[in-house]
Short mmCIF file of C-alpha atoms and ligand atoms in Angstrom, two decimals:
data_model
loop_
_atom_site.label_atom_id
_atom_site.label_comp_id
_atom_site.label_asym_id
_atom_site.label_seq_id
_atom_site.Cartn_x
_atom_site.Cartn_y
_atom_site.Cartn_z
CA UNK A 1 0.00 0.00 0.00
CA UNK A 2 1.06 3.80 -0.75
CA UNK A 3 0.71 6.01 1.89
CA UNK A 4 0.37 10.16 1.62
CA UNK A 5 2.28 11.10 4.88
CA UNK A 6 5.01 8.12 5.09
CA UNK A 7 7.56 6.29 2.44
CA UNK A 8 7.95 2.85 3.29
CA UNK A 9 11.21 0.43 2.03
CA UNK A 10 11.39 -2.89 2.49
CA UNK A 11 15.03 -5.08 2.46
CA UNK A 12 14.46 -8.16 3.16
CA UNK A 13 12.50 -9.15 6.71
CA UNK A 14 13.62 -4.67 7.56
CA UNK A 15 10.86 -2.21 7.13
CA UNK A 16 11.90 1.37 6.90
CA UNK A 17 9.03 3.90 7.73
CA UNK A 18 9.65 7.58 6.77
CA UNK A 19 7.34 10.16 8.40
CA UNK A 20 7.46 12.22 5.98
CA UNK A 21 5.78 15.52 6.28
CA UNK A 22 9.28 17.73 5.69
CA UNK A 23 8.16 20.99 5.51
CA UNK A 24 6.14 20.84 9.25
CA UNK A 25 9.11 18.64 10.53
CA UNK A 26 7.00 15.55 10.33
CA UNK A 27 4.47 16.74 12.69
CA UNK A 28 1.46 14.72 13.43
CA UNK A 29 -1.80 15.07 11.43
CA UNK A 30 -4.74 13.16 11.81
CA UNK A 31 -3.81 11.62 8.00
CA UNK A 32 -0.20 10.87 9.11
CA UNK A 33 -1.58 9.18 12.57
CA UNK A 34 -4.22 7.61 10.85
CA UNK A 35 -1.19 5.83 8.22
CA UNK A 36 1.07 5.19 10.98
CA UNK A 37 -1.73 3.26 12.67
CA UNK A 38 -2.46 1.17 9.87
CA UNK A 39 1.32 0.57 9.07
CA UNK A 40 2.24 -0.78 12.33
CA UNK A 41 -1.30 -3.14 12.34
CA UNK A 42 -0.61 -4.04 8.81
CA UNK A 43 2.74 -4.28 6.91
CA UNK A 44 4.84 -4.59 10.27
CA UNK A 45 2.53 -6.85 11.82
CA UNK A 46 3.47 -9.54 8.92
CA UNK A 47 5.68 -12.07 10.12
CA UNK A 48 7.81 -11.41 7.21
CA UNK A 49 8.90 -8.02 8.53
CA UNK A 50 11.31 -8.93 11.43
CA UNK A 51 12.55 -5.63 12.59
CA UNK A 52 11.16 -1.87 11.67
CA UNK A 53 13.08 1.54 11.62
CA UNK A 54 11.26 4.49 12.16
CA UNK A 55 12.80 7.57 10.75
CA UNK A 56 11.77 11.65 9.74
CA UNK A 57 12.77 13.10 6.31
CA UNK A 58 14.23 16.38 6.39
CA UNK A 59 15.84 17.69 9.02
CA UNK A 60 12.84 16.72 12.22
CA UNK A 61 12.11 13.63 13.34
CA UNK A 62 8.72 14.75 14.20
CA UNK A 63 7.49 18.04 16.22
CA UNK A 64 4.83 16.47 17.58
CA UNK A 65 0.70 17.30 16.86
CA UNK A 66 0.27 19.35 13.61
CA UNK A 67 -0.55 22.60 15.35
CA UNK A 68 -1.60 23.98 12.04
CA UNK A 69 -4.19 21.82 11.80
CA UNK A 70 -5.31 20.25 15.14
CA UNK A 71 -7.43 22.61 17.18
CA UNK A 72 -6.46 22.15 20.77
CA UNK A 73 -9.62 22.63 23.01
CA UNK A 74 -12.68 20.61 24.27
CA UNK A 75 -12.64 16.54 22.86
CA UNK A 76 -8.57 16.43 23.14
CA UNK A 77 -8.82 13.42 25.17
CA UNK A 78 -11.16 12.01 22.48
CA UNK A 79 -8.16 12.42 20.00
CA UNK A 80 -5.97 11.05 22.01
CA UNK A 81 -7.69 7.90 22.62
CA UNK A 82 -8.53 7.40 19.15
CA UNK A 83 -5.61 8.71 17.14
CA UNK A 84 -2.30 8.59 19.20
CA UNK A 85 -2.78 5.73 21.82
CA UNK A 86 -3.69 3.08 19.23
CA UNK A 87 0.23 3.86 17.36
CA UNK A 88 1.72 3.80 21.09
CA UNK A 89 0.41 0.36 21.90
CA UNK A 90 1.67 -1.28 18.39
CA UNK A 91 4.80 0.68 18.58
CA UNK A 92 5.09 -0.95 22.45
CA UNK A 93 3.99 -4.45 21.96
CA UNK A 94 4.93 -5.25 18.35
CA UNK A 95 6.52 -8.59 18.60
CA UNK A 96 9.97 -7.66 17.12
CA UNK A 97 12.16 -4.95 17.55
CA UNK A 98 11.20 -1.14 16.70
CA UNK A 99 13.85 1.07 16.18
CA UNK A 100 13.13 5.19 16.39
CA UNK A 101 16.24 6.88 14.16
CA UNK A 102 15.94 10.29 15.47
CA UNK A 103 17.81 11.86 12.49
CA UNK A 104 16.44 16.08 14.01
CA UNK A 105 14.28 17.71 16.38
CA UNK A 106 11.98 15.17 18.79
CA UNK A 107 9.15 17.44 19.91
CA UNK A 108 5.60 16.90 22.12
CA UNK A 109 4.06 13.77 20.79
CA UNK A 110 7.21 12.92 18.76
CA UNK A 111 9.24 12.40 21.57
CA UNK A 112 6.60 10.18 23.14
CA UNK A 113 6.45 8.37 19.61
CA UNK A 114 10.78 7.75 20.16
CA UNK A 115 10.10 7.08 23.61
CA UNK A 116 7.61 4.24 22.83
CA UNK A 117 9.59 2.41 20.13
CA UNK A 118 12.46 -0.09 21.97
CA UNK A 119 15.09 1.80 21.75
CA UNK A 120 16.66 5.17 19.37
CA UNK A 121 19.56 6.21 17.62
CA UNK A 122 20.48 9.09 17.48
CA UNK A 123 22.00 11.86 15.14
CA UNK A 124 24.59 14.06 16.24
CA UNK A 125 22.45 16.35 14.55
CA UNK A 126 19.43 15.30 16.62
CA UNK A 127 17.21 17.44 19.10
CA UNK A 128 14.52 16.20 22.18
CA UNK A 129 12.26 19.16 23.86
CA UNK A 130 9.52 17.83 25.83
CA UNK A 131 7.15 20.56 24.03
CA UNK A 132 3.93 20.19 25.75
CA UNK A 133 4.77 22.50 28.24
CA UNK A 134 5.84 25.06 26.35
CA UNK A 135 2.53 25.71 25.13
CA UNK A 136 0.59 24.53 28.19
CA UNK A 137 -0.60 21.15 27.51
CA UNK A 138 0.60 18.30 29.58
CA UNK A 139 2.73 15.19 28.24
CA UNK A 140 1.01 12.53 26.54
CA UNK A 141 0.74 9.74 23.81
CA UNK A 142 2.84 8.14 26.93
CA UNK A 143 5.59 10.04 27.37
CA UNK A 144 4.49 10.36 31.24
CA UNK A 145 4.94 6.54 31.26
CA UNK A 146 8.41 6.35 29.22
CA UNK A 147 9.76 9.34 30.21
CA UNK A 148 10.85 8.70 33.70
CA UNK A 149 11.59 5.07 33.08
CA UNK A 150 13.99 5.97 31.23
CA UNK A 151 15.34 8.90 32.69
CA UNK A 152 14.43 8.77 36.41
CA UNK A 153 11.85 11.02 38.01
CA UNK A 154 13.61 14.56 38.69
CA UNK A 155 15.21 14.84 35.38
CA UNK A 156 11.79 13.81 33.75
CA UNK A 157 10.21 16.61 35.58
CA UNK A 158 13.42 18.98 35.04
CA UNK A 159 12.61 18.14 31.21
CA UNK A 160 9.06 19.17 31.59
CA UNK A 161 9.62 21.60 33.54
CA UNK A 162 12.26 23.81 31.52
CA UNK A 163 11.14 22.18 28.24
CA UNK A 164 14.90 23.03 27.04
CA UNK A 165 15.73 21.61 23.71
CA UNK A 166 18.40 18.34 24.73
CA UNK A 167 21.14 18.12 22.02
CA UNK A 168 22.41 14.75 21.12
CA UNK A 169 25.42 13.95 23.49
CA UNK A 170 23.41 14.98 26.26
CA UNK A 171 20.28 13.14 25.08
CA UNK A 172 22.22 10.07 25.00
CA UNK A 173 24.22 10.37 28.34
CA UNK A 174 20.32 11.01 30.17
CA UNK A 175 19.27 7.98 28.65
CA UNK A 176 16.51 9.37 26.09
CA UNK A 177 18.96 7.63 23.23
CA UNK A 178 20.63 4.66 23.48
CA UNK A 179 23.23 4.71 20.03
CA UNK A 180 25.19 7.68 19.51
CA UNK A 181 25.27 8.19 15.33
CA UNK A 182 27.32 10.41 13.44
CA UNK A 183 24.87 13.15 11.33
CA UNK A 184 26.70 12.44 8.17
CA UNK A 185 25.64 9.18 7.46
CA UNK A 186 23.22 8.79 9.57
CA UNK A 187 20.51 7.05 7.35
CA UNK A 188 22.30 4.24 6.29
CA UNK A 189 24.20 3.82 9.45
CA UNK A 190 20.49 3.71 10.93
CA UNK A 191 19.08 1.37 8.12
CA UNK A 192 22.16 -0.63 8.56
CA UNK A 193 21.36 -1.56 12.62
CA UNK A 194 17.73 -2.24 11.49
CA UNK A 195 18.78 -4.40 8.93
CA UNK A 196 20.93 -6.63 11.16
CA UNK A 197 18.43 -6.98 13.63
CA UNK A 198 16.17 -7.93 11.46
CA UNK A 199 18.51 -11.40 10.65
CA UNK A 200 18.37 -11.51 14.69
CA UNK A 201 16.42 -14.54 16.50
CA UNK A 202 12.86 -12.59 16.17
CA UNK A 203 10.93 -14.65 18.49
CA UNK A 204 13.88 -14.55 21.18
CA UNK A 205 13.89 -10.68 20.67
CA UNK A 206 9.86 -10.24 20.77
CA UNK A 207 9.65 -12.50 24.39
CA UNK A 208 12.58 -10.33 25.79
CA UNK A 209 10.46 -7.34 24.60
CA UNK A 210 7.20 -8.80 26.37
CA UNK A 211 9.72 -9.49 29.51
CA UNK A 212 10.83 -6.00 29.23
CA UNK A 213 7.33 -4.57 29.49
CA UNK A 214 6.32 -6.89 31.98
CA UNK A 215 9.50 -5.82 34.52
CA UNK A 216 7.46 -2.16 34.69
CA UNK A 217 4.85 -3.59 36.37
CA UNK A 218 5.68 -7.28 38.03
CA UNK A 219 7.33 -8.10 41.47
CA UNK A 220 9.64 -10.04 41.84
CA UNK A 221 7.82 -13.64 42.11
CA UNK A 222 5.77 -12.68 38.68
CA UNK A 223 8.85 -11.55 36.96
CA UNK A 224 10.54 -15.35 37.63
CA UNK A 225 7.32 -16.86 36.25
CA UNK A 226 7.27 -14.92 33.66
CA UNK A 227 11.07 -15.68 32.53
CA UNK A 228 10.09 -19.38 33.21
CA UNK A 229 7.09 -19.71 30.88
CA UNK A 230 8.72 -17.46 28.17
CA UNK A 231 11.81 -19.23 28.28
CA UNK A 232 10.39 -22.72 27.55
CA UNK A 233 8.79 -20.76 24.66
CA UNK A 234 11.98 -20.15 23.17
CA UNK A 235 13.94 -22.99 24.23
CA UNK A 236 11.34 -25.08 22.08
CA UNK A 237 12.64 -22.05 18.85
CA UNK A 238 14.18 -23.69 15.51
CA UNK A 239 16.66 -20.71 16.25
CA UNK A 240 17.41 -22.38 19.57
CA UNK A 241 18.55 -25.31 17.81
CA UNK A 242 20.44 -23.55 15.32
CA UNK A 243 22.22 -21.00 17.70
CA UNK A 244 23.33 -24.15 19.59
CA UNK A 245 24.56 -26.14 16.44
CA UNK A 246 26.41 -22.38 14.97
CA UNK A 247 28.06 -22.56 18.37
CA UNK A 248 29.53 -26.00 18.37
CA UNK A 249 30.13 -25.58 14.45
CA UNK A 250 32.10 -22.29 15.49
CA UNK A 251 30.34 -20.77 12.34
CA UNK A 252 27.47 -17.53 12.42
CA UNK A 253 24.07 -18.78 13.16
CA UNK A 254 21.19 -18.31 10.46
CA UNK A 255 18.05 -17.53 12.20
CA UNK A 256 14.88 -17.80 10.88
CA UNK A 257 12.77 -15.71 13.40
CA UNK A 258 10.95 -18.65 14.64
O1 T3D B 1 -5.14 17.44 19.36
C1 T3D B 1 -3.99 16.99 19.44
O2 T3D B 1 -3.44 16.40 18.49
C2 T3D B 1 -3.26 17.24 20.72
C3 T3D B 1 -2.03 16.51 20.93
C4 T3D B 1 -0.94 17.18 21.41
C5 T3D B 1 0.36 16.50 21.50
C6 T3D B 1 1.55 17.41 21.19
O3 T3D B 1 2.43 16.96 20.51
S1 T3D B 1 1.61 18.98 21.82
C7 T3D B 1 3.19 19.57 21.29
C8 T3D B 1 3.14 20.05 19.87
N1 T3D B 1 4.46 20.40 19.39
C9 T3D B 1 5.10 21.51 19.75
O4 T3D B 1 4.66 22.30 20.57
C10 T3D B 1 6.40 21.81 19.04
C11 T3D B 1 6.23 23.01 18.12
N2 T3D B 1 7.44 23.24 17.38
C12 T3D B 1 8.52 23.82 17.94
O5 T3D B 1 8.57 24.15 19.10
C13 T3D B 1 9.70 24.03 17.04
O6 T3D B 1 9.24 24.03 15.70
C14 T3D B 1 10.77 22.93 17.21
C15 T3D B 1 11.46 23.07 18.55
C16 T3D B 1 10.18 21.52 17.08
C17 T3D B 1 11.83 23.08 16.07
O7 T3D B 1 12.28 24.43 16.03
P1 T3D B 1 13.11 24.92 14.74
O8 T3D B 1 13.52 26.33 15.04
O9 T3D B 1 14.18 23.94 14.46
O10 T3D B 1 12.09 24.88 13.53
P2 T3D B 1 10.89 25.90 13.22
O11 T3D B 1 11.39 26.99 12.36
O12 T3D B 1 10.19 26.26 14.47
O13 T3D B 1 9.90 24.94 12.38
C18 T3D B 1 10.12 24.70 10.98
C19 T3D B 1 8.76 24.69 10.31
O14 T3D B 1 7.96 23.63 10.87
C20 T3D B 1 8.00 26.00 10.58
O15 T3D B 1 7.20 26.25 9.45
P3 T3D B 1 7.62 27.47 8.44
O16 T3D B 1 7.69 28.70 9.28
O17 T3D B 1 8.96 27.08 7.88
O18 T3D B 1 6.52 27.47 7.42
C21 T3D B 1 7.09 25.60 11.74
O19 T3D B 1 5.91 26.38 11.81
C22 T3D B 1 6.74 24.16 11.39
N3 T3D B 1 6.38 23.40 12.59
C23 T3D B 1 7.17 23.07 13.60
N4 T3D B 1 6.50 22.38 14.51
C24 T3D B 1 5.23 22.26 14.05
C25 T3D B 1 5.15 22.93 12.81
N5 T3D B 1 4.02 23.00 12.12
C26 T3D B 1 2.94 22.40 12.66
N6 T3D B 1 2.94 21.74 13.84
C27 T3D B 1 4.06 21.65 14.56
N7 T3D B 1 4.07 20.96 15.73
#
């Protein structure tokens, strides 16, 4: 399918999805949710797609809500619910890895869109302001929930708070980036990671994700169930098997996702 507001390339089991709304820095209109939604339920749900990179063109990665076009008043929670939380769920329990490349600026509802996907690269030439402040809304599409996760509680609210714009090294070092990319280069270098994780053990990755998402809200004794009955999932893989026989061959495995 063609899509208005995104470019999608496929290589192999990666999916590349481009937000791709340059002139507003990617932000969010109700067409561009509305194609993100059915993306993520659709051509990255297939079990042919094994890992997906999400990406801006231009110079954003995505500035948040269209604030051309969305009128910000009575029925916002409405719009959240309908448009925005249904992307955050697939982006957070999409059984195989979903990489944000956070090639510019990460604003409002784009940062919670980087913040929900497993983990982000980041361009040198890459920018994170939390954004809802700075025009009096409050954080959502789940930033409140990712935010302090995965930077801690007082430099979550420091964020919101100041709503400075976070440059790259520091973005990284806080924790709201995990891979450090150089700017030049940056699109293949990203495409290049997605593409190797996509020839990754997808079913190993995809339980490790639902472990992951579990630990934010198990104890202790429902965390060791929980590795229990997952790992007799995988142990029972065909990558299993061939992971153990590439070891004792002393050769790369070949994993098949399954
Ligand atoms: O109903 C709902 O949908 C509610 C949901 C709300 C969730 C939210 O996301 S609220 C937060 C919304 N986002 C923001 O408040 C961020 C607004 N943008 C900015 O603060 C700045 O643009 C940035 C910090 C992101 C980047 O600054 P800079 O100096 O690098 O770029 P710029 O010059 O401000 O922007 C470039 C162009 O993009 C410019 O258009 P122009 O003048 O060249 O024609 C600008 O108007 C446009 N743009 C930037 N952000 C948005 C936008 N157009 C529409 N919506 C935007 N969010």
């Amino acid at each position: 399918m063609t899509y208005e507001t995104l470019e999608l390339t496929r290589d192999g089991a990666a999916l590349r999805v481009v937000l791709n709304r340059p002139g507003v820095l990617n932000a969010l209109s109700e067409e561009l949710l509305g194609d993100l939604r059915s993306v993520l339920e659709g051509e990255a749900a297939d079990e042919s797609v094994r890992a997906v990179l999400i990406t801006g063109a231009g110079r954003g990665f995505c500035a948040g809500a269209d604030l051309g076009s969305t009128e910000v008043g009575a029925g916002i929670g409405e719009i959240l619910e309908e448009r925005y939380n249904p992307v955050v769920r697939a982006l957070a329990t999409l059984g195989k890895p979903v990489v944000a490349g956070v090639n510019g600026v990460a604003a409002g509802a784009g940062l919670s869109l980087a913040l929900a996907c497993d983990l982000r690269l980041v361009s040198s030439a890459a920018s994170f302001t939390v954004g809802f402040t700075g025009i009096g809304l409050v954080m959502d599409a789940s930033c409140s929930y990712f935010l302090p996760r995965l930077v801690g509680r007082g430099r979550a609210l420091e964020l919101a708070y100041s709503g400075r714009r976070v440059g790259a090294e520091e973005a990284v070092a806080l924790g709201l980036g995990e891979v450090l990319l150089p700017a030049e280069g940056f699109a293949e270098a990203a495409w290049e990671y997605v593409r190797k994780l996509a020839a990754g053990p997808t079913l190993s990755f995809a339980l490790v994700k639902e472990q992951v998402n579990a630990s934010a809200v198990n104890d202790l004794e429902g965390q060791l169930a929980l590795e229990a009955a997952l790992q007799q999932r995988a142990a029972e893989s065909r990558d299993v098997r061939e992971g153990i026989a590439a070891f004792s061959e002393k050769r790369r495995p070949a994993f098949e996702g399954r």
